[in-house]
Coordinates of C-alpha atoms in Angstrom, one line a residue:
X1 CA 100.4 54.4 78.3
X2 CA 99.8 51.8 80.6
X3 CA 101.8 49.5 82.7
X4 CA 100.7 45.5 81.7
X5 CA 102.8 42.2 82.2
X6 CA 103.1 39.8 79.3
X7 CA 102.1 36.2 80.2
X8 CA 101.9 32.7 78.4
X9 CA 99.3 29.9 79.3
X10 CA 100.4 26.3 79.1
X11 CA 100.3 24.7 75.6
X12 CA 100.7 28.1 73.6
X13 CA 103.4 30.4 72.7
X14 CA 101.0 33.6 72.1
X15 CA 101.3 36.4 74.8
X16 CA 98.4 38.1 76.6
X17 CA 98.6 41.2 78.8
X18 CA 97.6 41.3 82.2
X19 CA 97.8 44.5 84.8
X20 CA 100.4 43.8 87.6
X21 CA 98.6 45.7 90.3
X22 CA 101.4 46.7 91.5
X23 CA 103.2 43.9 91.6
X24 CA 107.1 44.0 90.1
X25 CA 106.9 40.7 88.3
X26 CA 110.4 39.2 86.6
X27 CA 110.1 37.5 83.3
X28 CA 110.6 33.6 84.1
X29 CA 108.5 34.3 87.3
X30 CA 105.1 32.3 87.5
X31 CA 101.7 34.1 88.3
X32 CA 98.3 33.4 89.1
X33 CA 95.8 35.0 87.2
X34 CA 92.0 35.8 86.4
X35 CA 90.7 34.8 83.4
X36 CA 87.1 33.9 82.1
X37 CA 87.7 30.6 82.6
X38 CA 88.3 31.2 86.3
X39 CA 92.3 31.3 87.8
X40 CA 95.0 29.7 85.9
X41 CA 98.7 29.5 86.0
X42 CA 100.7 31.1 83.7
X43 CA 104.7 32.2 83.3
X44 CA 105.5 35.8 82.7
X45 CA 107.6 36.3 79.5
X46 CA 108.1 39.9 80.0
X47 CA 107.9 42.0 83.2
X48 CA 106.4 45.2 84.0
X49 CA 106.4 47.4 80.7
X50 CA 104.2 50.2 79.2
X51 CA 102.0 49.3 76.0
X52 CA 100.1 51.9 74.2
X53 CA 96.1 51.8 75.5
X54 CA 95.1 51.2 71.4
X55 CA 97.4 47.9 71.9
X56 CA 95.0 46.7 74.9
X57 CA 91.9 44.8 75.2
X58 CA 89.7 46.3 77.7
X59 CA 88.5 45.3 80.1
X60 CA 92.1 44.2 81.2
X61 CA 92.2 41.5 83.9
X62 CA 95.2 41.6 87.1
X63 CA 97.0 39.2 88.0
X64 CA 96.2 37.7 91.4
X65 CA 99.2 36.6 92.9
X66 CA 102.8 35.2 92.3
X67 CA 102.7 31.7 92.2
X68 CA 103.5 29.8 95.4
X69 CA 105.0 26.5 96.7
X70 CA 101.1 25.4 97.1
X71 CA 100.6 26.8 93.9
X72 CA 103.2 24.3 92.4
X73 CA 101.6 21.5 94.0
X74 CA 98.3 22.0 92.6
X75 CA 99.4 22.2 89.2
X76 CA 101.6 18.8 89.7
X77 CA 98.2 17.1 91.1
X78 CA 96.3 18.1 88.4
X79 CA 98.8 17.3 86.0
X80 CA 98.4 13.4 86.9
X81 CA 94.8 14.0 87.0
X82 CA 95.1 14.6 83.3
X83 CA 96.9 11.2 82.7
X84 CA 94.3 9.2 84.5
X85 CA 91.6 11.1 82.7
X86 CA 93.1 10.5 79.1
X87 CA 93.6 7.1 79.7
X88 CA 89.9 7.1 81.1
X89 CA 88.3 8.5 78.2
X90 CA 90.1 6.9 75.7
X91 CA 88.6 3.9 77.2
X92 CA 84.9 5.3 77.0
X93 CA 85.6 6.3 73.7
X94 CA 86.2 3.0 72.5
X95 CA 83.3 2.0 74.3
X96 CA 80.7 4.1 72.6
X97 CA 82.5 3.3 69.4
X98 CA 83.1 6.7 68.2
X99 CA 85.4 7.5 65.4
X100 CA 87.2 10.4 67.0
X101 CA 91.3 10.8 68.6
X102 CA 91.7 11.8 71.5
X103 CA 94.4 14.7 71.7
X104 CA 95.1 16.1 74.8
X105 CA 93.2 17.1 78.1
X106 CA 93.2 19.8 80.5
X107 CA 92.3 20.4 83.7
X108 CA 91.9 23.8 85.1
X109 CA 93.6 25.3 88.3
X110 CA 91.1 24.9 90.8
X111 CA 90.1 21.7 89.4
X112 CA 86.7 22.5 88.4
X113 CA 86.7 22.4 84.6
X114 CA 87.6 19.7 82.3
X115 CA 88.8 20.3 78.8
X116 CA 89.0 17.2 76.1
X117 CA 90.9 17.7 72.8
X118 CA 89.9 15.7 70.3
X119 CA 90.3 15.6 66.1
X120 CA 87.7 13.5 64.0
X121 CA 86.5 14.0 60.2
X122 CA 83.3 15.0 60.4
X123 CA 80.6 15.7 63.2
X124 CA 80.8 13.6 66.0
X125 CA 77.6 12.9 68.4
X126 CA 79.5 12.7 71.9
X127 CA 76.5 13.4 74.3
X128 CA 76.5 10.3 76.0
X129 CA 80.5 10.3 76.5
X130 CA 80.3 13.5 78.1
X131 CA 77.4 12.2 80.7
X132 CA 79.8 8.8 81.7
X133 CA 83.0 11.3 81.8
X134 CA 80.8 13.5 84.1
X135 CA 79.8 10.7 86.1
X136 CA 83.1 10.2 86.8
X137 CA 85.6 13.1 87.3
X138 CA 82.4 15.1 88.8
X139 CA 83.3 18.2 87.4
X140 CA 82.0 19.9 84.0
X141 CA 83.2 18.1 81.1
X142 CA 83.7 20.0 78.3
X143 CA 85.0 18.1 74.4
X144 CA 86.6 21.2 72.2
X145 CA 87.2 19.3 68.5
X146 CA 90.1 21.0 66.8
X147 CA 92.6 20.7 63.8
X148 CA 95.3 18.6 62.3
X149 CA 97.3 22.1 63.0
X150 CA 96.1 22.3 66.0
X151 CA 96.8 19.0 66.8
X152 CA 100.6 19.6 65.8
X153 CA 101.0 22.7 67.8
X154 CA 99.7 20.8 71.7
X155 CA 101.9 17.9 70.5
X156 CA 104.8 19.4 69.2
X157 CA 108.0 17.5 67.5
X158 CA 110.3 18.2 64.8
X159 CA 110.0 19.4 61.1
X160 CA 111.7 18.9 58.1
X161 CA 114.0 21.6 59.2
X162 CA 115.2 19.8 62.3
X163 CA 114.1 22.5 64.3
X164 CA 110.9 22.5 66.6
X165 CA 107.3 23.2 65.1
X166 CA 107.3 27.1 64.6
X167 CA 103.5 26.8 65.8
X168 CA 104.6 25.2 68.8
X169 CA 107.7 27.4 69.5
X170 CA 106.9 31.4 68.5
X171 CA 103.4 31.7 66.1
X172 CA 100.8 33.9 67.5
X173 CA 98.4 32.0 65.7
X174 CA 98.0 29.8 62.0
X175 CA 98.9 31.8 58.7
X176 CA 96.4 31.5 55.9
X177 CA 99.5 29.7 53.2
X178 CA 98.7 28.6 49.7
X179 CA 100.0 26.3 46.9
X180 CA 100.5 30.1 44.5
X181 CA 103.2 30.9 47.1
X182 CA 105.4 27.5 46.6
X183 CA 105.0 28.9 43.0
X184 CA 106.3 32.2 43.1
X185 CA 109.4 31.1 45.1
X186 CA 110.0 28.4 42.2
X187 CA 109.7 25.4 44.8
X188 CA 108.8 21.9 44.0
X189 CA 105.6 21.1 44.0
X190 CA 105.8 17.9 45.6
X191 CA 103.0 17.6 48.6
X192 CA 106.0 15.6 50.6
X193 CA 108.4 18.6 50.2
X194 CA 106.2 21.5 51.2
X195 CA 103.8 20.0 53.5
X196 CA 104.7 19.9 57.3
X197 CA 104.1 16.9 59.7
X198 CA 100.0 17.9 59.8
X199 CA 99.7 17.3 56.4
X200 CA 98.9 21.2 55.6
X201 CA 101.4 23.0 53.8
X202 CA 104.4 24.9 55.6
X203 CA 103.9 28.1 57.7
X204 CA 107.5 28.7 56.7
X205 CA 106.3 29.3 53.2
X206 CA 104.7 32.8 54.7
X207 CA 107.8 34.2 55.9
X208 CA 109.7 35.2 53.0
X209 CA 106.7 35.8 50.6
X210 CA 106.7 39.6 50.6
X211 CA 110.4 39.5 49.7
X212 CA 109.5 37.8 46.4
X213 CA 106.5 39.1 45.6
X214 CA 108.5 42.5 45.6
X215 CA 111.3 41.2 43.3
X216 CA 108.5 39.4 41.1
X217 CA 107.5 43.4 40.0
X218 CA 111.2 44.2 39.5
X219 CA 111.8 41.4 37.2
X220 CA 110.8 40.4 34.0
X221 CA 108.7 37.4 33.3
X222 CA 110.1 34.0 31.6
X223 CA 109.9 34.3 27.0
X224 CA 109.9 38.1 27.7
X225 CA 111.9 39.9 24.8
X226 CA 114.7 42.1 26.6
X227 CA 118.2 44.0 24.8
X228 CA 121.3 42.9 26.6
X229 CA 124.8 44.4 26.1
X230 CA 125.5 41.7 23.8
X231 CA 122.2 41.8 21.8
X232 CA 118.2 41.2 21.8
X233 CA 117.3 38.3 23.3
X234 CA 114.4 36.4 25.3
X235 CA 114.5 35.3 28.9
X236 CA 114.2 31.4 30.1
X237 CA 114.8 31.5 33.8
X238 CA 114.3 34.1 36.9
X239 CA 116.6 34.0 39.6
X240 CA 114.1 36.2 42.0
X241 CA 116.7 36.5 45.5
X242 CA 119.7 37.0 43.2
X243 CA 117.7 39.7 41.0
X244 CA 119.5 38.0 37.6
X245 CA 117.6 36.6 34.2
X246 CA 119.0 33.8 31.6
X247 CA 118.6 35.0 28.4
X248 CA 119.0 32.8 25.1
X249 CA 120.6 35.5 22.3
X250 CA 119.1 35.3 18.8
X251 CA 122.9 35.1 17.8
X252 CA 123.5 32.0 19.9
X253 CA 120.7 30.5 20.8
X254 CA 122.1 27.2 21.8
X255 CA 123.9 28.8 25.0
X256 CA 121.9 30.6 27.9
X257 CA 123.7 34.0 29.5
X258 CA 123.3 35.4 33.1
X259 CA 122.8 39.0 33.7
X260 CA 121.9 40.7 35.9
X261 CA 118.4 42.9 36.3
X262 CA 120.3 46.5 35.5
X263 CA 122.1 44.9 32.7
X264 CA 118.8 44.4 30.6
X265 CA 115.9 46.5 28.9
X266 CA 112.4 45.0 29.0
X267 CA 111.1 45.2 25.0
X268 CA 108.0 43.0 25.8
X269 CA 107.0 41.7 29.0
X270 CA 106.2 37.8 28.7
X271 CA 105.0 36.0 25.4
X272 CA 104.4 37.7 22.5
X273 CA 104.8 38.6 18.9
X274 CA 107.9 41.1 17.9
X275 CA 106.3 43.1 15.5
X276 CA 106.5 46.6 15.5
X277 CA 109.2 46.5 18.5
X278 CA 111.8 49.0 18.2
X279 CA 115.0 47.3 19.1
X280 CA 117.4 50.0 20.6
X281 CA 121.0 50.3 21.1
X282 CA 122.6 47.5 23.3
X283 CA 122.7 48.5 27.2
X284 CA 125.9 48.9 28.9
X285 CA 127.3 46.1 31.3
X286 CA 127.4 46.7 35.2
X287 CA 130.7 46.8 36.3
X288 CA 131.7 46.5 40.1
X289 CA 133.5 49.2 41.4
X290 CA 136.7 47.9 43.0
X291 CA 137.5 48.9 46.4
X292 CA 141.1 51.1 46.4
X293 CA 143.9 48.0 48.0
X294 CA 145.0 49.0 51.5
X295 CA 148.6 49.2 52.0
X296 CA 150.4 46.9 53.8
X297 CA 151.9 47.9 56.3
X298 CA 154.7 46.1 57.9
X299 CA 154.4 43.9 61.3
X300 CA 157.8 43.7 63.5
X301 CA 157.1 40.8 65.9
X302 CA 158.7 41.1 69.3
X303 CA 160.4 37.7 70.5
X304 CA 160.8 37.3 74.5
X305 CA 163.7 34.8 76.0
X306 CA 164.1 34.0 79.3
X307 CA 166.8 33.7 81.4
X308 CA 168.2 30.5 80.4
X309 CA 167.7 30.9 76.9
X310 CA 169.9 33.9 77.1
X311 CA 172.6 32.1 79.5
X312 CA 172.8 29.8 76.3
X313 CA 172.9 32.0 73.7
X314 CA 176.7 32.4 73.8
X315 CA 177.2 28.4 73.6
X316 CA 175.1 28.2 70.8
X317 CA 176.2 30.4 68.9
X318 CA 179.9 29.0 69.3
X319 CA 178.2 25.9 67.9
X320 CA 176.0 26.9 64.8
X321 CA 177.9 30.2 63.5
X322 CA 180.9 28.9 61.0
X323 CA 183.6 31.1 59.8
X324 CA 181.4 32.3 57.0
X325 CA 179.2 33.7 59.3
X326 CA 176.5 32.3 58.6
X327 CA 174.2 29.7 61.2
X328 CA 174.7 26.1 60.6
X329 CA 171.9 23.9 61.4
X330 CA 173.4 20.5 62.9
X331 CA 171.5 17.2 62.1
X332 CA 171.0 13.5 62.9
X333 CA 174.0 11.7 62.0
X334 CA 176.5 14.5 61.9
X335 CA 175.2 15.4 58.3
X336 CA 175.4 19.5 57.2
X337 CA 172.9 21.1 55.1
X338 CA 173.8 23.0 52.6
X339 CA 177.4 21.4 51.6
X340 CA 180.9 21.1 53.5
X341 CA 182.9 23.6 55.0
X342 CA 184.6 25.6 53.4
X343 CA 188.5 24.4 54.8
X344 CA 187.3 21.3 53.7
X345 CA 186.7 22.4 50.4
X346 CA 191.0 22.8 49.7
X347 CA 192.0 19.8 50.6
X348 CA 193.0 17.5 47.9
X349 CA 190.4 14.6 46.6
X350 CA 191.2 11.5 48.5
X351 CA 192.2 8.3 46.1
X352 CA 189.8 5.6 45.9
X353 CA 190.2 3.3 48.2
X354 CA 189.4 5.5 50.9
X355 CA 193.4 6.1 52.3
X356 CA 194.8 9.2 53.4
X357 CA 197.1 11.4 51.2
X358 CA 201.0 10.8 52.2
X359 CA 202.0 13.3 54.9
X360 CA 204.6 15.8 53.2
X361 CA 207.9 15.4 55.2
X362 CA 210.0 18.4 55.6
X363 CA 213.2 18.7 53.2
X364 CA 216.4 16.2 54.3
X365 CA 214.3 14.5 56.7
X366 CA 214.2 10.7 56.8
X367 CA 212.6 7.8 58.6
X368 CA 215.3 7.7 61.0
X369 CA 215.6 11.2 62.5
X370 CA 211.5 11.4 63.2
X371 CA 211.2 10.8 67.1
X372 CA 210.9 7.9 68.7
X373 CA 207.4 6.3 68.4
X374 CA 206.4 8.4 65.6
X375 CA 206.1 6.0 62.9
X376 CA 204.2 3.7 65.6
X377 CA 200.4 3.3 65.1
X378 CA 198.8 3.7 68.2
X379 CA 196.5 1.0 69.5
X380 CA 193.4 1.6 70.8
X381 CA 193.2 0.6 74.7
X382 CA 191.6 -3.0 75.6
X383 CA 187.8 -2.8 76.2
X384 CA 187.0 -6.0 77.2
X385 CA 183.2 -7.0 75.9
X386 CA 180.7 -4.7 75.3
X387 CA 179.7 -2.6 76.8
X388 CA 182.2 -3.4 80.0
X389 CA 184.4 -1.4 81.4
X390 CA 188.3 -1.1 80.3
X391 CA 191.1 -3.5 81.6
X392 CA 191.9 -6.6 81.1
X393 CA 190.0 -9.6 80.8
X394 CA 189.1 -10.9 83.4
X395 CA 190.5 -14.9 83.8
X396 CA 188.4 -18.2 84.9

């Protein structure tokens, strides 16, 4: 085993291994390095670990120091030296009249190396551009031509997905992807649907081609001639992730059926002729064992009053407990749910008309012997206008 830092480069997402000498580097720390391009910056993505020697390159190169504040200027400077150079040779190129496109441009740490990224169709003569870029920047000049992938993974963006470019983000390096795999995973072969913003088709379309390729061997192929639990049939669709077949019966053929892979016997695998197949007996249907139901078991919830709610309590239950016993709910407008009381219930129906029963007078007494004022309807007191106070009113 041997102690190594992991470290990224600008530009790339794949990971190279450099010895720490030492050092106890923290991942998101930036480091100097030796490389054979001579020292360049580079930010540590995981500290000091232990990798097995058959997992390193050798001979391995050490890191030189942790990155300073100097350090950081450096980089900064050279950063706008790589604007002013882009601009610059885009300039010459047009010059010489060269079909190529510029990509991108770097400039090394200590300044002394120049690289130009360019994409083109064919072979490009650029010996003359490289003299003029030379004669300017005095430094060595150096024009790398390099793919539309490529290209995509220095610029980066967006795909399809909304996500960033995988190659930009986490891929070591470019998959080899073909059109057979858009095939087996039963996608559209439309070039705008598979392809990625570089025009090649989708890295993505590497990731999950091992899963189907396995479930391809499982599975039989479309017009094979399989027995189902209701009868002999042959298969017109693969669902490959959900491991389940259509099959058209030969006793309805006008209707397709789902099952699933365990459900069916292969007879014939893809297109054929029938003769001489022994059908056998129907194979049994897959039933899902149920899980056994839980009981229930019963939640008391606990309810918490504080001190003025219970200082209440006896007032309102005075107000919304009736003689039944039972809680009355009071309500805009003096209205009851749930009917009137029950006293109210015995009295007799008023008459229409909305007046009062007669009063039932006890036996022998008359008009007369009631007591003074009895008979008299009282009258409400004098309020003056509304909303004034009571008295009399007032005089001009």
């Amino acid at each position: 085993m041997t102690e190594v830092i992991s470290v990224r480069f600008r530009g790339g997402s794949k990971t190279y291994f450099f010895d720490p000498r030492g050092l106890q580097v923290r991942m998101g720390e930036n480091v100097i390095v030796q490389t054979a391009q001579g020292l360049e910056f580079a930010a540590c993505t995981q500290g000091n670990h232990e990798v097995a020697d058959e997992a390193i390159v050798k001979p391995l190169s050490a890191i030189v120091r942790k990155a300073t504040d100097n350090d950081f200027r450096v980089v900064e400077y050279n950063r706008k030296r790589e604007r002013e150079a882009f601009r610059i040779c885009e300039g010459k190129i047009a010059d010489h009249g060269l079909e190529m496109k510029l990509v991108s441009v770097s400039v090394g740490f200590d300044s002394n190396k120049i690289v130009f990224y360019f994409t083109a169709d064919g072979r490009v003569d650029f010996r003359e551009l490289v003299r003029d870029l030379a004669s300017v920047f005095r430094a060595r000049i150096e024009l790398r031509q390099i793919g539309v992938r490529d290209e995509a993974k220095m610029i980066g963006g967006l795909g399809i997905c909304g996500r960033p470019f995988c190659c930009s983000q986490f891929l070591d390096g470019f998959m080899p992807v073909s059109i057979k795999m858009a095939k087996t995973q039963n996608l559209s072969l439309n070039p705008t649907k598979i392809s990625g913003t570089c025009g090649r088709l989708m890295c993505c379309l590497k990731y999950e081609q091992n899963a189907y390729e396995d479930a391809a061997k499982r599975m039989p192929k479309v017009e094979s001639f399989v027995q189902t639990p209701d009868g002999p049939g042959n298969v017109k669709g693969v669902e490959l992730l959900r491991e389940r077949v259509k099959v058209s019966l030969d006793s309805a053929p006008e209707s397709l059926k789902t099952y699933r892979a365990c459900e069916i016997k292969v007879l014939r695998n893809g297109k054929g002729s029938r003769e001489g197949i022994e059908i056998p007996e129907r194979t049994a249907r897959f039933v899902e064992e149920k899980e056994e139901e839980e009981l229930i078991q019963p939640v008391f919830s606990t309810t918490y009053y504080t001190d003025d709610h219970l200082a209440e309590a006896p007032r309102r239950e005075k107000m919304n407990v009736e003689g039944d016993g039972k809680p009355r709910h009071r309500h805009r407008g003096g209205r009851r749910r749930g009917g009137p009381r029950p006293e109210m219930q015995a009295q007799p129906p008023k008459k229409q008309g909305g007046s009062r029963p007669p009063k039932q007078r006890p036996e022998g007494q008359k008009d007369q012997d009631r007591p003074a004022g009895e008979n008299k309807r009282r009258r409400p007191p004098y309020r003056g206008r509304r909303g004034g106070k009571g008295g009399d009113t007032p005089k001009a």
